[in-house]
PDB file of C-alpha atoms and ligand atoms in Angstrom:
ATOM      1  CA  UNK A   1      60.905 -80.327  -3.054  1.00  0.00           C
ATOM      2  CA  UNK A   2      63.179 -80.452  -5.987  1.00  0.00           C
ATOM      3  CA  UNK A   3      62.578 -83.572  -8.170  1.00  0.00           C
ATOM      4  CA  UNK A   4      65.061 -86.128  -9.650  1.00  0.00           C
ATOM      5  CA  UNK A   5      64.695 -87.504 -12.656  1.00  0.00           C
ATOM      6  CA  UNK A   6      66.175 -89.518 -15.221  1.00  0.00           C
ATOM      7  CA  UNK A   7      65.416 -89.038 -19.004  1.00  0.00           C
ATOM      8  CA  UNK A   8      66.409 -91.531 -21.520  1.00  0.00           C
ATOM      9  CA  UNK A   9      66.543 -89.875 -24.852  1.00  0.00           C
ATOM     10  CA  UNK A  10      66.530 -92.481 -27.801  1.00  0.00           C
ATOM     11  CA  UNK A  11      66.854 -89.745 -30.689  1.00  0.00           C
ATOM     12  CA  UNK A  12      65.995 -91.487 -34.171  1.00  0.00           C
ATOM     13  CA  UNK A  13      67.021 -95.169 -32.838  1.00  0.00           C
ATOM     14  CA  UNK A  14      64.134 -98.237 -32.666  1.00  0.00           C
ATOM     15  CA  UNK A  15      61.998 -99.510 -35.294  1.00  0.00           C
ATOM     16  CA  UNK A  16      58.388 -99.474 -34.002  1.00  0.00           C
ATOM     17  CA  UNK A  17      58.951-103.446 -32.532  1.00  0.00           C
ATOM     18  CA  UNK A  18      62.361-102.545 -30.980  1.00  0.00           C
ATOM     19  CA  UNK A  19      60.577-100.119 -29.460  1.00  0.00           C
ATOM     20  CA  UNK A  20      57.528-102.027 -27.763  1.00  0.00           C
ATOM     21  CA  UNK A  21      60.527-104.795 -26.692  1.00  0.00           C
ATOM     22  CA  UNK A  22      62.621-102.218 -25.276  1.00  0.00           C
ATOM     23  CA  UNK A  23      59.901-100.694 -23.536  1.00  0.00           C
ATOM     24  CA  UNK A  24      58.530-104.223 -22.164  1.00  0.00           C
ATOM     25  CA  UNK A  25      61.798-104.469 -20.665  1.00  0.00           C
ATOM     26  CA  UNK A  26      61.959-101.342 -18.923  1.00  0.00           C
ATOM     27  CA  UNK A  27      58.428-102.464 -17.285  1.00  0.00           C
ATOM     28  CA  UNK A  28      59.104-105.423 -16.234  1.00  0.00           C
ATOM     29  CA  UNK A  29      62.789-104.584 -14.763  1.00  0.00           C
ATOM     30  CA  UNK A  30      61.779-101.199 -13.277  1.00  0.00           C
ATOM     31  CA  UNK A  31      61.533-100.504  -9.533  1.00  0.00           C
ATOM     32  CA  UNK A  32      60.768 -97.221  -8.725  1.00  0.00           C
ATOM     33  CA  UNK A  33      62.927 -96.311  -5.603  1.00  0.00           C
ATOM     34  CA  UNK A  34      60.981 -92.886  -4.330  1.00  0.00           C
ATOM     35  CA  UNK A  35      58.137 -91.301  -5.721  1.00  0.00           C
ATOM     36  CA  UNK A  36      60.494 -87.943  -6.156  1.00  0.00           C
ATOM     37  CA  UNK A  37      62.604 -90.084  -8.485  1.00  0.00           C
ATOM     38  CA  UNK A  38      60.914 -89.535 -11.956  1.00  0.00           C
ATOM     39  CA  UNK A  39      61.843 -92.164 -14.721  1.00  0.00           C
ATOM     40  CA  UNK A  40      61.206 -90.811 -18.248  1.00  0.00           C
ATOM     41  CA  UNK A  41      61.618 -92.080 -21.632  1.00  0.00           C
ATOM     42  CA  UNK A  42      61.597 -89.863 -24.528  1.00  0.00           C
ATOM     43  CA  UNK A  43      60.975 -92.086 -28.015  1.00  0.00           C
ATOM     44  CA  UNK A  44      60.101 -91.045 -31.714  1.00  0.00           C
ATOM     45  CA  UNK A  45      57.139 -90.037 -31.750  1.00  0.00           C
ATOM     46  CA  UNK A  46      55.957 -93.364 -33.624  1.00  0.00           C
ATOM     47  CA  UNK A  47      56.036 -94.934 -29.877  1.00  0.00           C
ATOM     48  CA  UNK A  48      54.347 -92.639 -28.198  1.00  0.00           C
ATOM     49  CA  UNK A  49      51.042 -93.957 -28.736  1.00  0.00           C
ATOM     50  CA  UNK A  50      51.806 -97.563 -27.553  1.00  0.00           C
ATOM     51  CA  UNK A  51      54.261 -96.872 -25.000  1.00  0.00           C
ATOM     52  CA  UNK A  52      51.382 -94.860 -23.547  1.00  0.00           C
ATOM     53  CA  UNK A  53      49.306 -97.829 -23.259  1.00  0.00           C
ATOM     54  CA  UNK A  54      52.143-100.075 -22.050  1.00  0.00           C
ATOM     55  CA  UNK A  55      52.710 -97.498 -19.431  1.00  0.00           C
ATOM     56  CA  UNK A  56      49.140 -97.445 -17.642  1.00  0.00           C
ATOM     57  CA  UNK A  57      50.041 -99.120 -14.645  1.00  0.00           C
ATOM     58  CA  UNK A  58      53.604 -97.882 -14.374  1.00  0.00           C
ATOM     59  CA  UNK A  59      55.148 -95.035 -13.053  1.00  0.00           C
ATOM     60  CA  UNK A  60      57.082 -94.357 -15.745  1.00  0.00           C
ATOM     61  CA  UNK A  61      56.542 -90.787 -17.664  1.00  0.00           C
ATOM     62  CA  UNK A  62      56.546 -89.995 -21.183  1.00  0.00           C
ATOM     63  CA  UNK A  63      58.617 -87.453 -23.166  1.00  0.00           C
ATOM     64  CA  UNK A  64      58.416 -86.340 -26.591  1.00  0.00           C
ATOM     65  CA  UNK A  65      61.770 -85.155 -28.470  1.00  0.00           C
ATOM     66  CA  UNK A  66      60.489 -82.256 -30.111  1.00  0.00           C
ATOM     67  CA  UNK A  67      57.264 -79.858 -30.903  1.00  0.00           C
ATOM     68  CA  UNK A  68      56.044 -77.337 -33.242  1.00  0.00           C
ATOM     69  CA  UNK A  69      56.443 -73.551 -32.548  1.00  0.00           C
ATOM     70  CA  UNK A  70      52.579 -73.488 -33.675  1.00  0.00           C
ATOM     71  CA  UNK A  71      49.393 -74.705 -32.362  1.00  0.00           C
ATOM     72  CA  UNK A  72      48.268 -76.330 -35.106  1.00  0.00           C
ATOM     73  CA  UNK A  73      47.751 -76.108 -39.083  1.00  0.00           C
ATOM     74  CA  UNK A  74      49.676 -76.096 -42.253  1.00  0.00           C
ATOM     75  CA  UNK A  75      53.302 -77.808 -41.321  1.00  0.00           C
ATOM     76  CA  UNK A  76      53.858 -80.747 -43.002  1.00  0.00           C
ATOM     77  CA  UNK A  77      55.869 -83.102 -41.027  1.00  0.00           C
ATOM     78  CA  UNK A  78      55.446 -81.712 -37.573  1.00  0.00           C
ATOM     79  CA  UNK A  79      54.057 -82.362 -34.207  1.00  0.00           C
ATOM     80  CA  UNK A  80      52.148 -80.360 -32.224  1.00  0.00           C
ATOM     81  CA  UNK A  81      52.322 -79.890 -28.626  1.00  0.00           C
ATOM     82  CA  UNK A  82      48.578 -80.508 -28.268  1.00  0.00           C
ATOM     83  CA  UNK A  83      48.943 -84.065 -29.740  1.00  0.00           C
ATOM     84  CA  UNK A  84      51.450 -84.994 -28.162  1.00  0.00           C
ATOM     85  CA  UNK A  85      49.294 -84.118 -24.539  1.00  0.00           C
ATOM     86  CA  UNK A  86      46.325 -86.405 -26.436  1.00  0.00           C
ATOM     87  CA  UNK A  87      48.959 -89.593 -26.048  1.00  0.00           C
ATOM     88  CA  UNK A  88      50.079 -88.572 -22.437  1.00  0.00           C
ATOM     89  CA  UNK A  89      53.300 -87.078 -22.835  1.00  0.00           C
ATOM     90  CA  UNK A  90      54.044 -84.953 -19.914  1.00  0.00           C
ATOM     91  CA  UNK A  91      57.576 -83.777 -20.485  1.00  0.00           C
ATOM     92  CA  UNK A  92      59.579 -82.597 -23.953  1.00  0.00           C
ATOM     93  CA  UNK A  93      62.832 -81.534 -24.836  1.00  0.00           C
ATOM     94  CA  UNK A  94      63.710 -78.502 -26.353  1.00  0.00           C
ATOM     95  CA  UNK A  95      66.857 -77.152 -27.777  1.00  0.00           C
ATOM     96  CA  UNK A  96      68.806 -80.460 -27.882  1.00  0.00           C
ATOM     97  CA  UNK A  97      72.226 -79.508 -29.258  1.00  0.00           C
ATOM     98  CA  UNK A  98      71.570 -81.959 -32.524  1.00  0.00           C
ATOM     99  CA  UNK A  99      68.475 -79.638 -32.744  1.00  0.00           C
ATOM    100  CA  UNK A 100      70.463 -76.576 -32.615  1.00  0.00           C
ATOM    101  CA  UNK A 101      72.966 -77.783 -34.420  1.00  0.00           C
ATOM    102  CA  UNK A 102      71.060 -79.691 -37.131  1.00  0.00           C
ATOM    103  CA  UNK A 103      67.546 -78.007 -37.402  1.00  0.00           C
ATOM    104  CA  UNK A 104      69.042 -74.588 -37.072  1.00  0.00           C
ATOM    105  CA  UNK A 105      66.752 -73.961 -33.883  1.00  0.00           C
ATOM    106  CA  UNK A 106      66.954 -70.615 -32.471  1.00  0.00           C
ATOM    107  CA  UNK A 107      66.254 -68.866 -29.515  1.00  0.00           C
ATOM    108  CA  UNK A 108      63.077 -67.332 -30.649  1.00  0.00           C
ATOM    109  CA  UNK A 109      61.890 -70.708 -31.697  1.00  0.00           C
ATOM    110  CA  UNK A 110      62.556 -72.211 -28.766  1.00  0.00           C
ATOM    111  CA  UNK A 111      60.488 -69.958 -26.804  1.00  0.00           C
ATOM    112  CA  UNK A 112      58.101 -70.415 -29.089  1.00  0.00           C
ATOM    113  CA  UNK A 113      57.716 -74.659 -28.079  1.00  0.00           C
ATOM    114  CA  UNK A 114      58.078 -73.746 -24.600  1.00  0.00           C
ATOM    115  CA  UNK A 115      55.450 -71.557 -24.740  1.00  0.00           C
ATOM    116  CA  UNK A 116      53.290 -74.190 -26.651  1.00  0.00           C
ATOM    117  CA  UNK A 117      54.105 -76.627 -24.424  1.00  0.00           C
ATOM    118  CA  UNK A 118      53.526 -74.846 -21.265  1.00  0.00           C
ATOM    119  CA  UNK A 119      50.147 -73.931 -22.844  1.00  0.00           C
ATOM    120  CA  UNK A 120      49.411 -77.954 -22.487  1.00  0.00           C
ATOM    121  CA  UNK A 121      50.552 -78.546 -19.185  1.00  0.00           C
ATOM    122  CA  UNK A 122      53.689 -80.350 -20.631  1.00  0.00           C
ATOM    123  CA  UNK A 123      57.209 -79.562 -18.828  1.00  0.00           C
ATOM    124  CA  UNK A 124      59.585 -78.992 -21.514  1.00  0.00           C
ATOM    125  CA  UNK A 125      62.997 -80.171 -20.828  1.00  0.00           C
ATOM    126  CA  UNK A 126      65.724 -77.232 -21.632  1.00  0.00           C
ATOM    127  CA  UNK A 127      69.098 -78.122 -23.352  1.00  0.00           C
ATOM    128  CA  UNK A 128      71.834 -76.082 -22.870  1.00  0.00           C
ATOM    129  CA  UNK A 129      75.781 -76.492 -23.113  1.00  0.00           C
ATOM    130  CA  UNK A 130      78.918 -75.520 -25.084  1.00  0.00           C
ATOM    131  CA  UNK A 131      80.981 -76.970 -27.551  1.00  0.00           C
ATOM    132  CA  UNK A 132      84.520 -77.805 -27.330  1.00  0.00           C
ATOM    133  CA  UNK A 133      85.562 -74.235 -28.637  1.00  0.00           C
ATOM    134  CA  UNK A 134      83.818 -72.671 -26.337  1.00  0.00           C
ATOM    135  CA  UNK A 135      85.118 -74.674 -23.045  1.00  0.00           C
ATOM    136  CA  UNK A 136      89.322 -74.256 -24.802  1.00  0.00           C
ATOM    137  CA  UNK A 137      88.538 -70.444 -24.783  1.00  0.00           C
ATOM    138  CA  UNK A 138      87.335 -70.661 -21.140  1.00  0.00           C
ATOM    139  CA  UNK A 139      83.775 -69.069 -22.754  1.00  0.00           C
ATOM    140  CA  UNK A 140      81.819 -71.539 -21.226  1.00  0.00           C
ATOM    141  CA  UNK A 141      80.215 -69.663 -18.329  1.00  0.00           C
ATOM    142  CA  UNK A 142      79.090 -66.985 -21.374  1.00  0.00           C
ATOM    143  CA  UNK A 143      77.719 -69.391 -23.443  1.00  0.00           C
ATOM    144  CA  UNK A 144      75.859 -70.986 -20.891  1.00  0.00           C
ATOM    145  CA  UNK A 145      74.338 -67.937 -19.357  1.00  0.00           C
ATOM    146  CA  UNK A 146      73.283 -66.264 -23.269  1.00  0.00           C
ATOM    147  CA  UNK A 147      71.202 -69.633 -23.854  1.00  0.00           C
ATOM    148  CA  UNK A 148      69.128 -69.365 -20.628  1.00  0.00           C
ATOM    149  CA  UNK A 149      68.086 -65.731 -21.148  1.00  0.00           C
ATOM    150  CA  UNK A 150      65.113 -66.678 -23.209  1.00  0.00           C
ATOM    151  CA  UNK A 151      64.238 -68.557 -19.931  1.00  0.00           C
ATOM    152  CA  UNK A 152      63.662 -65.116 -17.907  1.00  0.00           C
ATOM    153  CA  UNK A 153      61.155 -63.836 -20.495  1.00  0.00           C
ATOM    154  CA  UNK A 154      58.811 -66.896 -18.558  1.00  0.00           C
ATOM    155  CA  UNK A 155      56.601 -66.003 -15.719  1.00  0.00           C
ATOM    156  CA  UNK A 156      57.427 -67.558 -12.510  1.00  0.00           C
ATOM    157  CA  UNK A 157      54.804 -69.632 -12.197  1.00  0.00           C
ATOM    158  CA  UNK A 158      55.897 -70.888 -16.123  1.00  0.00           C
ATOM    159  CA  UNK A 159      59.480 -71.387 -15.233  1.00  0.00           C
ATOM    160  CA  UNK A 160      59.412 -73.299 -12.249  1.00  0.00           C
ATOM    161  CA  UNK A 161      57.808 -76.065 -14.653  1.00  0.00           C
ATOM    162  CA  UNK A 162      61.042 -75.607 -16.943  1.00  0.00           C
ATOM    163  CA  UNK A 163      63.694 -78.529 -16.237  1.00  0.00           C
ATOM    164  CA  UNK A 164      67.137 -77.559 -17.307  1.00  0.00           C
ATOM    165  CA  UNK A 165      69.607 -80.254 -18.861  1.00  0.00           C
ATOM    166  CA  UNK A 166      73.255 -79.438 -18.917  1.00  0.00           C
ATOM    167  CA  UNK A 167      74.912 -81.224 -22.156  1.00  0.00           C
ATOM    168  CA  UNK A 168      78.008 -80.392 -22.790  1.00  0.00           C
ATOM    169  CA  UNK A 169      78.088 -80.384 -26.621  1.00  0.00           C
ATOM    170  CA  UNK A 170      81.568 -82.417 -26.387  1.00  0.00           C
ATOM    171  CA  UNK A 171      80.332 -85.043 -24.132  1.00  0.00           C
ATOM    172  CA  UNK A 172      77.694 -85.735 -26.251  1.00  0.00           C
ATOM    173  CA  UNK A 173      77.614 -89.170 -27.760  1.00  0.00           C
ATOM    174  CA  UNK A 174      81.360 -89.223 -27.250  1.00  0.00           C
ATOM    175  CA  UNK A 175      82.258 -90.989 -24.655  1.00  0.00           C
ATOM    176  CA  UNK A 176      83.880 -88.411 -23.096  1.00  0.00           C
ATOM    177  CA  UNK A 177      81.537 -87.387 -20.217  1.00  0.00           C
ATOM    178  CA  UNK A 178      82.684 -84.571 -18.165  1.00  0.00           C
ATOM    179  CA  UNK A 179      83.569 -85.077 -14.546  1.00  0.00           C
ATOM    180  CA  UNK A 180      81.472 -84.517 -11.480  1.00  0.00           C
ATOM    181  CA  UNK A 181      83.633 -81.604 -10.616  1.00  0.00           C
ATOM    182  CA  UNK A 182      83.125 -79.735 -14.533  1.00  0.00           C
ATOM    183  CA  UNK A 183      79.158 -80.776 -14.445  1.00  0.00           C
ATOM    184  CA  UNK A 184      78.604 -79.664 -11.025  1.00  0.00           C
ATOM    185  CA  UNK A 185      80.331 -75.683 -11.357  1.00  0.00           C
ATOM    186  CA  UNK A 186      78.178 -75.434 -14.339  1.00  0.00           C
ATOM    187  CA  UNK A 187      75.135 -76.722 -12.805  1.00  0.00           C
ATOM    188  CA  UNK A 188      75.940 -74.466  -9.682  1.00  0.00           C
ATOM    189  CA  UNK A 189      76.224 -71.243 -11.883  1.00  0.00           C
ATOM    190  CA  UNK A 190      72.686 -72.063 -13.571  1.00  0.00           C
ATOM    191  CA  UNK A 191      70.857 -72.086 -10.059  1.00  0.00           C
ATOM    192  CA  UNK A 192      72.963 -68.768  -9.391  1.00  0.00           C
ATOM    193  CA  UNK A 193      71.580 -67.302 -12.068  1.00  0.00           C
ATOM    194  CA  UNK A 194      67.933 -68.855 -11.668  1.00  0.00           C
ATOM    195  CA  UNK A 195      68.116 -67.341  -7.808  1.00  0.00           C
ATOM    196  CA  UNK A 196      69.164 -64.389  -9.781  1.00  0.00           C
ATOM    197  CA  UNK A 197      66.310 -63.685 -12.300  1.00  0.00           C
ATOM    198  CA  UNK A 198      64.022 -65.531 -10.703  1.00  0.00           C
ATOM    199  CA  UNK A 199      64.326 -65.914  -6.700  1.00  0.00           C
ATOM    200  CA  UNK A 200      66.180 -68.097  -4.065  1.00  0.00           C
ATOM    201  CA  UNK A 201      63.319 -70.395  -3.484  1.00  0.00           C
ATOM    202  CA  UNK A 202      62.911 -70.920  -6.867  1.00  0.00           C
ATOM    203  CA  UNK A 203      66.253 -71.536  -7.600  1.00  0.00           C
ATOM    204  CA  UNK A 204      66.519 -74.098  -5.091  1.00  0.00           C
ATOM    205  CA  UNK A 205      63.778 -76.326  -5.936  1.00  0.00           C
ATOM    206  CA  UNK A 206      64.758 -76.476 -10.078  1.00  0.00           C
ATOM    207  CA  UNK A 207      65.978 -79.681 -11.582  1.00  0.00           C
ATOM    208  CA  UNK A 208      69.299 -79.704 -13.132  1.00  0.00           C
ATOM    209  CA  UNK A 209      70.192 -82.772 -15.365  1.00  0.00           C
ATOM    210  CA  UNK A 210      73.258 -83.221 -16.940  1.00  0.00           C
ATOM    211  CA  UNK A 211      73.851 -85.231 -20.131  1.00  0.00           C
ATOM    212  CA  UNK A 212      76.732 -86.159 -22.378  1.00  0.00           C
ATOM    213  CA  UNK A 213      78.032 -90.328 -22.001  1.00  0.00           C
ATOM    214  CA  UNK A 214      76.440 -90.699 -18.588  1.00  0.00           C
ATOM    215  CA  UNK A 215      76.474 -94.421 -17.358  1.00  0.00           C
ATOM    216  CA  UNK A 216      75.737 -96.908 -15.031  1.00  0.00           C
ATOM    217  CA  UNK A 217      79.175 -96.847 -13.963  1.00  0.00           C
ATOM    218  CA  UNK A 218      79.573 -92.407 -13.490  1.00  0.00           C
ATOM    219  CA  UNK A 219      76.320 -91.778 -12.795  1.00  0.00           C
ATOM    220  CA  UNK A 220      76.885 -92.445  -9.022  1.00  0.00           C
ATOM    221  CA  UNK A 221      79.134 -89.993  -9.164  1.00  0.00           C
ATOM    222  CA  UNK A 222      78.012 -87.106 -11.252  1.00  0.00           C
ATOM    223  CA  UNK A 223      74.420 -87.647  -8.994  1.00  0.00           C
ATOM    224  CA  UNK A 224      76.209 -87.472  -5.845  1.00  0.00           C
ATOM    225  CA  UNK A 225      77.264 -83.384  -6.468  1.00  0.00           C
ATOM    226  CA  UNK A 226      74.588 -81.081  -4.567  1.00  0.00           C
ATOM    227  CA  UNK A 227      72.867 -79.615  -8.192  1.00  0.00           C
ATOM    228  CA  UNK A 228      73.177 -82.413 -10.299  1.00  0.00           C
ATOM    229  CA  UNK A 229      69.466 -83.560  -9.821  1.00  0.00           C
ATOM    230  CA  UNK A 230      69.295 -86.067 -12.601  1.00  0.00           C
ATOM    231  CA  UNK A 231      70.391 -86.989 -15.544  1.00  0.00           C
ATOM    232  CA  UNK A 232      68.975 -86.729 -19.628  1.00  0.00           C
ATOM    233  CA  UNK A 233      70.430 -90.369 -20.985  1.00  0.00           C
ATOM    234  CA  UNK A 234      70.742 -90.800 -24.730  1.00  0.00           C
ATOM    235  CA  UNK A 235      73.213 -94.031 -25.732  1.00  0.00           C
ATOM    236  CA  UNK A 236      72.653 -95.356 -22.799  1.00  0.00           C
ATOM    237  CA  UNK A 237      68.899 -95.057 -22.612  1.00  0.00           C
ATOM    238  CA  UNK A 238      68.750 -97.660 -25.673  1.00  0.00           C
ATOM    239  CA  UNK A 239      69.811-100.480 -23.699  1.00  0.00           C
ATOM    240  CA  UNK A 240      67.209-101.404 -20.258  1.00  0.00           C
ATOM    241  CA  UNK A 241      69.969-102.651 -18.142  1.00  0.00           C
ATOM    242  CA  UNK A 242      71.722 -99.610 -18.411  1.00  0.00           C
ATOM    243  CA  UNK A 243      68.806 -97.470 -18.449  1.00  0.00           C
ATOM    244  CA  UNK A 244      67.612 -98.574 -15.345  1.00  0.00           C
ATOM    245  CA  UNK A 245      71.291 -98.531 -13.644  1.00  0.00           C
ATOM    246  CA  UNK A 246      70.999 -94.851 -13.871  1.00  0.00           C
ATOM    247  CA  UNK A 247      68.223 -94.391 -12.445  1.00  0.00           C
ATOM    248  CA  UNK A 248      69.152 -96.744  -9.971  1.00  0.00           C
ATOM    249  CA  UNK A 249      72.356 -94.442  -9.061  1.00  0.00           C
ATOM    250  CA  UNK A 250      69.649 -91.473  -8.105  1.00  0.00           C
TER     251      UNK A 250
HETATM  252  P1  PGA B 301      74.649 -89.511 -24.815  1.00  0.00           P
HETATM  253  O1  PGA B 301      73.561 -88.413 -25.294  1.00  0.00           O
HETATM  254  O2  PGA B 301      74.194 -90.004 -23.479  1.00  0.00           O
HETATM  255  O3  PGA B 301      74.610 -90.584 -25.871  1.00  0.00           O
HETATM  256  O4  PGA B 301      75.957 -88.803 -24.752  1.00  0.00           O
HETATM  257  C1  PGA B 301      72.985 -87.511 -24.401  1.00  0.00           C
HETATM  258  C2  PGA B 301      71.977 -86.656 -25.108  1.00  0.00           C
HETATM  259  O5  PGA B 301      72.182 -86.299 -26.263  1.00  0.00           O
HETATM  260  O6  PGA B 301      70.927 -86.308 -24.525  1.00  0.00           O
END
């Protein structure tokens, strides 16, 4: 059965305290509504640790941001997929636009992570989307489609752990979210193309988020389209109230 979820992203926000307050809240405010409806939070990797801990008796799941495209060794700075399993993180994004955008990501090195973190049993969490350009020029369909070819290079059994999250680059931290009717073509055209490469069944039971200013008061309606299963939250995410409004609007 094809699981909802909703990811809060908090990218580089919350000192180590904001985070353990922030994360109190969500614990004592959240209600989960259906055990298919997956709550996950996705701090600096400074939290991870403590939110694990916090999180024992909750059904709330934890995501890391990012990984290293190696097991282990010689990279200062960097996290590896394997320590972020030994806190209990059981999702991760990859490609994030900022990512792309910032750290000069590629396609190679994303397959890389995924293939790290598949190798721990963590389900990485696939960005894709296009930028304003891209959308003016009517290229979005292309762009979309290029960025989830490294996706077919998986097995079967490795992509059906893969969750895909539509962000439209424009939407992003903008305030200018796209409508249900924009979110859900594109997240129709992904399964098309998963049914495609991989097979109808597969297809059918993949979770499609979309991100880019979702909030308590669209995400009712963005949820409501047949292959929006979800949502990746980053603004939003920061603040519990809202947080949990999403989720509530699953
Ligand atoms: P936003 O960010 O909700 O602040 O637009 C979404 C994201 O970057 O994942």
């Amino acid at each position: 059965m094809r699981k909802k979820i909703v990811a809060g992203n908090w990218k580089m926000n919350n000192n180590f305290q904001e985070g353990i307050d922030l994360t109190n809240e969500l614990i004592e405010n959240f209600k989960p509504t259906d055990l298919n409806k997956q709550l996950v939070v996705c701090p600096p990797f400074i939290h991870l640790n403590a939110m694990a801990e916090l999180f024992t008796e909750n059904e709330i799941r934890l995501g890391g941001q990012n990984c290293h495209t190696s097991e282990k060794g010689a990279y200062t700075g960097e996290v590896s997929a394997e320590m972020l399993k030994s806190v209990g993180v059981r999702y991760c994004l990859v490609g994030h636009s900022e990512r792309r955008a910032y750290f000069f990501e590629d396609d190679q090195e994303l397959f890389q992570k995924i293939k790290q973190l598949l190798a721990k049993d963590i389900q990485p969490i696939f960005c894709c989307g296009e930028m304003l350009e891209d959308r003016k020029e009517g290229g979005h369909f292309d762009v979309i489609e290029d960025q989830l070819e490294l996706l077919w290079k998986l097995s079967k059994t490795d992509f059906q752990k893969v969750i895909i999250a539509y962000e439209p680059v424009w939407a992003i931290g903008t305030g200018q979210t796209a409508t249900a009717e924009q979110a859900q073509e594109i997240h129709k055209f992904i399964r098309s193309r998963i049914a495609k490469k991989m097979d109808e069944a597969i297809a059918d039971n993949a979770s499609i988020l979309y991100g880019g200013s979702c909030k308590p008061t669209n995400a009712a309606e963005l949820f409501s389209k047949p292959d929006v299963d979800g949502g990746l939250i980053g603004g939003a995410a920061l603040e519990a109230n809202d947080f949990l409004g999403i989720y509530n609007a699953l």
